[in-house]
Short mmCIF file of C-alpha atoms and ligand atoms in Angstrom, two decimals:
data_model
loop_
_atom_site.label_atom_id
_atom_site.label_comp_id
_atom_site.label_asym_id
_atom_site.label_seq_id
_atom_site.Cartn_x
_atom_site.Cartn_y
_atom_site.Cartn_z
CA MET A 1 7.40 -14.68 -2.03
CA THR A 2 5.80 -11.54 -0.58
CA SER A 3 2.52 -10.82 -2.34
CA TYR A 4 1.57 -7.25 -3.28
CA GLY A 5 -1.71 -6.22 -4.77
CA PRO A 6 -4.05 -6.17 -6.41
CA THR A 7 -4.68 -2.45 -6.40
CA LEU A 8 -8.22 -1.17 -5.88
CA THR A 9 -8.41 -0.31 -9.58
CA ARG A 10 -7.34 -3.78 -10.74
CA TYR A 11 -9.58 -5.50 -8.19
CA LEU A 12 -12.58 -3.54 -9.46
CA GLY A 13 -11.66 -4.20 -13.08
CA ASP A 14 -11.49 -7.94 -12.40
CA ALA A 15 -14.74 -7.82 -10.41
CA HIS A 16 -16.50 -5.89 -13.19
CA ARG A 17 -15.53 -8.57 -15.71
CA GLY A 18 -16.83 -11.25 -13.36
CA THR A 19 -19.89 -9.62 -11.74
CA PRO A 20 -22.70 -8.11 -13.85
CA ARG A 21 -23.89 -6.26 -10.74
CA LEU A 22 -20.75 -4.20 -10.73
CA GLU A 23 -21.22 -1.92 -13.73
CA ALA A 24 -18.12 -0.20 -15.05
CA GLU A 25 -19.65 3.12 -13.97
CA LEU A 26 -20.06 1.93 -10.37
CA ALA A 27 -16.48 0.66 -10.33
CA GLU A 28 -15.40 4.09 -11.59
CA LEU A 29 -17.27 5.80 -8.74
CA ILE A 30 -15.61 3.59 -6.12
CA VAL A 31 -12.18 4.40 -7.58
CA GLU A 32 -13.17 8.09 -7.42
CA MET A 33 -13.98 7.68 -3.72
CA GLY A 34 -10.47 6.26 -3.34
CA THR A 35 -9.02 9.36 -4.94
CA ALA A 36 -11.01 11.64 -2.64
CA ALA A 37 -9.88 9.51 0.33
CA LYS A 38 -6.21 9.98 -0.63
CA ALA A 39 -6.72 13.76 -0.66
CA LEU A 40 -8.51 13.64 2.70
CA ALA A 41 -5.86 11.37 4.25
CA ARG A 42 -3.18 13.87 3.26
CA GLU A 43 -5.07 16.88 4.66
CA ILE A 44 -6.08 15.13 7.88
CA ARG A 45 -2.44 14.17 8.50
CA ARG A 46 -1.27 17.78 8.17
CA ALA A 47 -4.39 19.63 9.43
CA ALA A 48 -2.56 21.01 12.49
CA LEU A 49 0.11 22.49 10.23
CA VAL A 50 -2.19 24.20 7.74
CA GLY A 51 -4.77 25.75 10.06
CA ARG A 52 -7.50 23.18 9.50
CA LEU A 53 -8.20 22.29 13.11
CA GLY A 54 -11.05 23.77 15.12
CA LEU A 55 -14.56 24.94 14.41
CA VAL A 56 -15.99 27.02 11.59
CA GLY A 57 -18.60 28.52 13.90
CA GLU A 58 -21.59 27.08 12.01
CA LYS A 59 -23.76 24.06 12.74
CA ASN A 60 -24.45 21.29 10.23
CA PRO A 61 -28.02 20.32 9.17
CA THR A 62 -28.48 18.09 12.20
CA GLY A 63 -27.15 20.65 14.64
CA ASP A 64 -23.63 19.34 15.13
CA ALA A 65 -20.91 21.99 15.50
CA GLN A 66 -19.08 22.00 12.15
CA LYS A 67 -15.30 21.52 12.16
CA LYS A 68 -13.03 23.00 9.48
CA LEU A 69 -12.19 19.46 8.38
CA ASP A 70 -15.93 18.68 8.02
CA VAL A 71 -16.30 21.52 5.53
CA TYR A 72 -13.04 20.70 3.73
CA SER A 73 -13.94 17.00 3.50
CA ASN A 74 -17.37 17.82 2.12
CA ASP A 75 -15.87 20.16 -0.51
CA VAL A 76 -13.38 17.49 -1.61
CA VAL A 77 -15.99 14.73 -1.89
CA VAL A 78 -18.62 16.85 -3.65
CA SER A 79 -16.12 18.21 -6.17
CA ALA A 80 -14.75 14.69 -6.79
CA PHE A 81 -18.15 13.44 -7.98
CA GLU A 82 -19.87 16.52 -9.43
CA ASP A 83 -18.19 16.28 -12.85
CA THR A 84 -18.20 12.49 -13.28
CA GLY A 85 -21.46 12.64 -15.25
CA LEU A 86 -22.51 9.51 -13.33
CA VAL A 87 -24.02 11.07 -10.19
CA ALA A 88 -27.55 12.46 -10.28
CA ALA A 89 -27.58 13.83 -6.75
CA ILE A 90 -25.56 14.00 -3.55
CA VAL A 91 -26.84 13.70 0.03
CA SER A 92 -24.23 14.76 2.58
CA GLU A 93 -24.18 15.21 6.34
CA GLU A 94 -22.84 18.69 5.64
CA LEU A 95 -25.46 19.76 3.05
CA GLU A 96 -28.89 20.96 4.21
CA GLN A 97 -30.62 19.75 1.04
CA LEU A 98 -30.09 16.97 -1.46
CA ARG A 99 -27.84 18.53 -4.12
CA VAL A 100 -29.02 17.80 -7.64
CA VAL A 101 -25.96 17.30 -9.83
CA SER A 102 -27.42 16.00 -13.10
CA CYS A 103 -30.66 14.38 -14.21
CA ALA A 104 -29.15 13.13 -17.45
CA SER A 105 -29.92 9.47 -18.12
CA ALA A 106 -26.21 8.53 -17.70
CA ALA A 107 -26.31 9.92 -14.15
CA ARG A 108 -27.70 6.74 -12.63
CA TYR A 109 -26.40 6.98 -9.05
CA ILE A 110 -27.14 8.98 -5.91
CA LEU A 111 -24.21 9.42 -3.52
CA CYS A 112 -25.03 9.48 0.20
CA VAL A 113 -21.98 10.42 2.21
CA ASP A 114 -20.69 11.39 5.62
CA PRO A 115 -17.48 13.06 4.48
CA LEU A 116 -15.93 13.12 7.92
CA ASP A 117 -17.24 10.76 10.59
CA GLY A 118 -15.96 11.13 14.13
CA SER A 119 -15.62 14.90 13.95
CA SER A 120 -15.10 15.19 17.71
CA ASN A 121 -11.70 13.53 17.14
CA THR A 122 -10.25 15.99 14.61
CA ASP A 123 -8.42 18.25 17.09
CA VAL A 124 -7.08 15.45 19.30
CA ASN A 125 -5.44 13.34 16.59
CA GLY A 126 -8.07 10.61 16.95
CA SER A 127 -9.21 8.28 14.20
CA VAL A 128 -11.82 9.68 11.82
CA GLY A 129 -13.46 8.28 8.72
CA SER A 130 -15.62 8.79 5.65
CA ILE A 131 -18.78 6.76 5.06
CA PHE A 132 -20.13 6.46 1.51
CA SER A 133 -22.89 4.71 -0.42
CA PHE A 134 -24.12 4.69 -4.00
CA TYR A 135 -27.84 4.17 -4.69
CA ARG A 136 -28.91 3.09 -8.18
CA ARG A 137 -31.74 5.46 -9.18
CA SER A 138 -35.16 3.81 -9.29
CA ALA A 139 -36.79 3.80 -12.75
CA GLU A 140 -39.65 6.09 -11.79
CA GLY A 141 -37.59 8.11 -9.32
CA ASP A 142 -37.02 11.80 -9.91
CA CYS A 143 -33.61 12.85 -8.59
CA THR A 144 -34.95 16.17 -7.44
CA ASP A 145 -37.41 14.47 -5.08
CA VAL A 146 -35.57 12.40 -2.54
CA GLU A 147 -38.74 10.93 -1.04
CA THR A 148 -39.81 9.55 -4.43
CA GLU A 149 -36.32 8.43 -5.24
CA PHE A 150 -35.72 6.51 -2.06
CA ALA A 151 -39.31 5.52 -1.36
CA GLY A 152 -39.42 4.35 -4.96
CA GLY A 153 -36.88 1.78 -4.02
CA ALA A 154 -33.56 3.20 -5.12
CA GLU A 155 -31.33 0.19 -4.66
CA LEU A 156 -28.20 0.38 -2.51
CA ALA A 157 -25.62 -0.68 -5.08
CA ALA A 158 -22.38 -0.26 -3.10
CA ALA A 159 -21.28 1.12 0.25
CA GLY A 160 -18.19 1.44 2.35
CA TYR A 161 -16.04 3.44 4.67
CA VAL A 162 -12.54 4.84 4.83
CA MET A 163 -10.76 4.88 8.19
CA TYR A 164 -8.03 7.50 8.61
CA GLY A 165 -6.07 5.92 11.44
CA PRO A 166 -2.48 4.71 11.83
CA SER A 167 -3.09 3.46 8.29
CA THR A 168 -5.72 4.56 5.80
CA ILE A 169 -8.00 1.66 4.92
CA MET A 170 -11.04 1.53 2.64
CA VAL A 171 -13.57 -1.25 3.25
CA PHE A 172 -16.40 -1.56 0.74
CA SER A 173 -18.86 -3.95 -0.79
CA HIS A 174 -20.89 -4.04 -4.03
CA GLY A 175 -22.92 -6.97 -2.70
CA ASP A 176 -20.25 -9.61 -3.11
CA GLY A 177 -18.68 -9.66 0.37
CA ALA A 178 -16.67 -6.97 2.15
CA ASN A 179 -13.02 -6.32 1.30
CA GLY A 180 -10.43 -3.95 2.78
CA PHE A 181 -7.75 -2.01 0.90
CA THR A 182 -4.88 -0.29 2.69
CA LEU A 183 -3.36 2.86 1.21
CA ASP A 184 0.32 2.56 0.34
CA HIS A 185 1.13 6.23 0.75
CA ASP A 186 4.48 5.87 -1.04
CA VAL A 187 2.95 4.25 -4.11
CA GLY A 188 -0.34 6.18 -3.90
CA GLU A 189 -2.47 3.08 -4.37
CA PHE A 190 -5.03 1.25 -2.22
CA ILE A 191 -3.86 -2.38 -2.00
CA LEU A 192 -6.07 -5.36 -1.09
CA SER A 193 -5.15 -6.19 2.52
CA HIS A 194 -8.31 -7.63 4.12
CA GLU A 195 -10.01 -10.03 1.69
CA ALA A 196 -13.52 -11.35 2.39
CA ILE A 197 -13.86 -9.86 5.90
CA GLN A 198 -15.86 -12.18 8.19
CA CYS A 199 -17.29 -10.65 11.37
CA PRO A 200 -16.95 -13.19 14.23
CA PRO A 201 -20.41 -14.20 15.55
CA ARG A 202 -19.43 -12.90 19.00
CA GLY A 203 -16.46 -11.04 20.37
CA PRO A 204 -14.73 -9.43 23.35
CA TYR A 205 -15.70 -5.80 22.67
CA PHE A 206 -18.64 -3.44 22.92
CA SER A 207 -18.69 0.20 21.81
CA ALA A 208 -21.13 2.66 23.40
CA ASN A 209 -21.19 6.07 25.06
CA LEU A 210 -21.75 5.00 28.69
CA GLY A 211 -22.33 8.65 29.53
CA ASN A 212 -25.87 7.97 28.27
CA TYR A 213 -26.30 4.75 30.32
CA HIS A 214 -28.79 6.43 32.67
CA ALA A 215 -31.06 7.28 29.73
CA TRP A 216 -31.23 3.76 28.26
CA SER A 217 -34.04 1.23 28.63
CA ASP A 218 -33.85 -1.32 31.44
CA ASP A 219 -33.40 -4.08 28.84
CA LEU A 220 -30.42 -2.33 27.33
CA ARG A 221 -28.83 -1.50 30.68
CA GLY A 222 -29.24 -5.14 31.70
CA PHE A 223 -27.72 -6.30 28.39
CA VAL A 224 -24.70 -4.02 28.80
CA ASP A 225 -24.33 -5.12 32.45
CA ASP A 226 -24.21 -8.72 31.17
CA LEU A 227 -21.61 -7.84 28.55
CA ILE A 228 -19.40 -6.36 31.27
CA ALA A 229 -20.01 -9.28 33.67
CA GLY A 230 -19.52 -11.94 31.00
CA GLY A 231 -23.11 -13.11 30.66
CA PRO A 232 -24.75 -15.36 28.00
CA ALA A 233 -24.12 -12.98 25.05
CA THR A 234 -20.41 -13.70 25.04
CA GLY A 235 -19.68 -16.06 27.94
CA ARG A 236 -16.80 -13.79 29.02
CA PRO A 237 -16.45 -10.19 30.23
CA CYS A 238 -16.36 -7.74 27.33
CA SER A 239 -14.06 -4.73 27.11
CA LEU A 240 -15.39 -1.27 26.31
CA ARG A 241 -13.77 0.21 23.21
CA TYR A 242 -15.44 3.53 22.25
CA THR A 243 -13.37 5.95 20.18
CA GLY A 244 -15.95 8.60 19.21
CA ALA A 245 -15.76 7.46 15.57
CA LEU A 246 -18.31 4.92 14.35
CA VAL A 247 -15.96 3.95 11.51
CA ALA A 248 -13.10 3.04 13.88
CA ASP A 249 -15.34 1.24 16.37
CA LEU A 250 -17.17 -0.79 13.75
CA HIS A 251 -13.92 -1.65 11.95
CA ARG A 252 -12.61 -3.22 15.17
CA ASN A 253 -15.88 -5.08 15.79
CA LEU A 254 -16.01 -6.41 12.22
CA LEU A 255 -12.46 -7.76 12.40
CA GLU A 256 -12.34 -9.06 15.98
CA GLY A 257 -15.99 -9.41 17.00
CA GLY A 258 -18.13 -7.08 19.06
CA ILE A 259 -21.12 -4.76 18.99
CA TYR A 260 -21.53 -1.00 18.56
CA LEU A 261 -24.59 0.63 20.12
CA TYR A 262 -26.03 4.11 19.73
CA PRO A 263 -29.46 3.83 21.41
CA PRO A 264 -31.98 6.62 21.91
CA ASP A 265 -31.27 8.99 24.80
CA GLU A 266 -32.82 12.19 26.11
CA ASN A 267 -30.77 14.30 23.69
CA HIS A 268 -31.42 11.95 20.77
CA PRO A 269 -34.90 10.38 21.21
CA ARG A 270 -34.59 8.74 17.75
CA GLY A 271 -30.88 8.06 18.06
CA LYS A 272 -28.04 10.32 16.92
CA LEU A 273 -26.78 8.61 13.79
CA ARG A 274 -28.25 9.39 10.38
CA LEU A 275 -29.95 6.56 8.52
CA LEU A 276 -29.05 7.43 4.95
CA TYR A 277 -25.35 8.20 5.12
CA GLU A 278 -24.15 6.54 8.32
CA CYS A 279 -26.34 3.63 9.42
CA ALA A 280 -27.46 2.14 6.09
CA PRO A 281 -23.96 2.04 4.52
CA MET A 282 -22.44 0.56 7.68
CA ALA A 283 -25.32 -1.94 7.93
CA PHE A 284 -24.66 -3.02 4.33
CA ILE A 285 -21.00 -3.64 5.11
CA ALA A 286 -21.79 -5.41 8.40
CA GLU A 287 -24.23 -7.80 6.69
CA GLN A 288 -21.82 -8.45 3.82
CA ALA A 289 -19.28 -9.46 6.47
CA GLY A 290 -21.77 -11.82 8.16
CA GLY A 291 -22.82 -9.39 10.90
CA ARG A 292 -26.16 -7.69 11.61
CA ALA A 293 -27.52 -4.16 12.03
CA THR A 294 -30.85 -3.12 13.56
CA ASP A 295 -32.49 -0.10 15.12
CA GLY A 296 -33.06 -2.22 18.22
CA ALA A 297 -36.03 -3.98 16.62
CA ASP A 298 -35.97 -3.79 12.81
CA ARG A 299 -33.24 -4.45 10.24
CA VAL A 300 -31.61 -1.13 9.32
CA LEU A 301 -31.62 -1.98 5.59
CA ASP A 302 -35.41 -2.40 5.73
CA LEU A 303 -35.92 1.16 6.98
CA THR A 304 -37.07 3.77 4.43
CA PRO A 305 -35.99 7.35 5.11
CA ALA A 306 -38.71 9.99 5.07
CA SER A 307 -36.08 12.75 5.02
CA ILE A 308 -32.40 12.86 4.18
CA HIS A 309 -31.14 13.64 7.71
CA GLN A 310 -33.47 11.25 9.52
CA THR A 311 -31.76 9.58 12.47
CA THR A 312 -32.17 6.07 13.83
CA PRO A 313 -30.91 4.11 16.81
CA LEU A 314 -28.11 1.74 15.73
CA PHE A 315 -27.12 -1.68 17.04
CA ILE A 316 -24.48 -3.21 14.75
CA GLY A 317 -21.81 -5.92 14.71
CA SER A 318 -21.54 -9.58 15.69
CA ARG A 319 -24.77 -11.39 14.91
CA GLU A 320 -24.97 -13.62 18.02
CA MET A 321 -24.53 -10.56 20.27
CA LEU A 322 -27.40 -8.77 18.54
CA ASP A 323 -29.47 -11.98 18.71
CA SER A 324 -28.81 -12.11 22.45
CA PHE A 325 -29.95 -8.50 22.93
CA GLU A 326 -33.14 -9.18 20.98
CA ARG A 327 -33.89 -12.33 23.00
CA ARG A 328 -33.44 -10.32 26.19
CA ALA A 329 -35.70 -7.52 24.92
CA ALA A 330 -38.35 -10.08 23.84
CA ARG A 331 -38.32 -11.60 27.35
CA GLY A 332 -38.68 -8.11 28.80
CA GLY A 333 -35.29 -8.07 30.44
P1 AHM B 401 -20.26 12.80 13.33
O1 AHM B 401 -20.44 12.19 11.99
O2 AHM B 401 -20.75 14.23 13.37
O3 AHM B 401 -18.87 12.68 13.81
O4 AHM B 401 -21.20 12.02 14.36
C1 AHM B 401 -21.17 10.63 14.37
C2 AHM B 401 -20.31 10.19 15.50
C3 AHM B 401 -19.97 8.71 15.40
O5 AHM B 401 -18.91 8.51 14.52
C4 AHM B 401 -19.62 8.39 16.81
O6 AHM B 401 -19.69 7.02 17.11
C5 AHM B 401 -20.67 9.21 17.57
O7 AHM B 401 -21.03 10.31 16.73
C6 AHM B 401 -20.12 9.78 18.83
O8 AHM B 401 -21.21 10.45 19.43
P2 AHM B 401 -21.11 10.83 20.97
O9 AHM B 401 -20.01 11.85 21.06
O10 AHM B 401 -22.48 11.38 21.29
O11 AHM B 401 -20.81 9.57 21.72
MG1 MG B 402 -20.87 10.89 10.96
#
């Protein structure tokens, strides 16, 4: 008998009844992200036909050239959550400041989101994604002061990503493992397709922009040389898979084993990726799937952002491959 289901909505309903951590309001927000993802999947598929390719001519808060789909994706996500009454504030890659939505007591979550990850792929039909996370407001936190809110220990309640590729898949976790749901475009529902994702401890892939190889530390260059030659980290030569979209590269590494690296380079002395809405959510998912995520030294989820667009180096994926890099760095190469 072919199995079908459960839908994202039913899965969350069942989980809410079984897991106190998953409040009904948080389940509702994850379903809302699914709705926004359906709208984005549709627009991304037809962007070339409706004039949504190309640049808008502005730069985003961290200086990236903004694509039309970046702006559209941000508008869709912000409008999806603004009137839920459950979100106190929104931090987005595309918004200069934290956007206060509501400081009512029912608005207990802060959304940190990269509405469209992998923007360099939009005009070449490459995979792109959305990265999202919901922080539970800290008791003493004031949602208009992000430093207090996050320094006060706002807890990461749920995080995930949506990959808009040959299929549209949402992978998320509320702290109870990582599960993937594939969008059935004909039915209009996300259906459980990848239950309890387990990241292999090592794998045949590594994802990095080798155009920056010259700017990396000797330890890192030596580590990558070993990956290519089949050294101790994997015992066999690794293949480079780097798509320009963190979501797509990490999805591969979570399912089949591998490591994604975005180290510091001369253009990005503290790394390129943003801690709050790219690295922390992806680190949460990686750890829930049995993987690891560091900044090259410290656990990403132990880092506290001093500002909403703060960047960090990112090393994420199979735990034994990260262990091997750390052992090499500790030995000094
Ligand atoms: P973006 O969110 O503006 O697209 O930037 C993040 C992206 C990652 O998804 C991807 O892995 C990386 O930037 C690619 O950067 P580069 O082109 O420097 O290799
Ligand atoms: Mg991004």
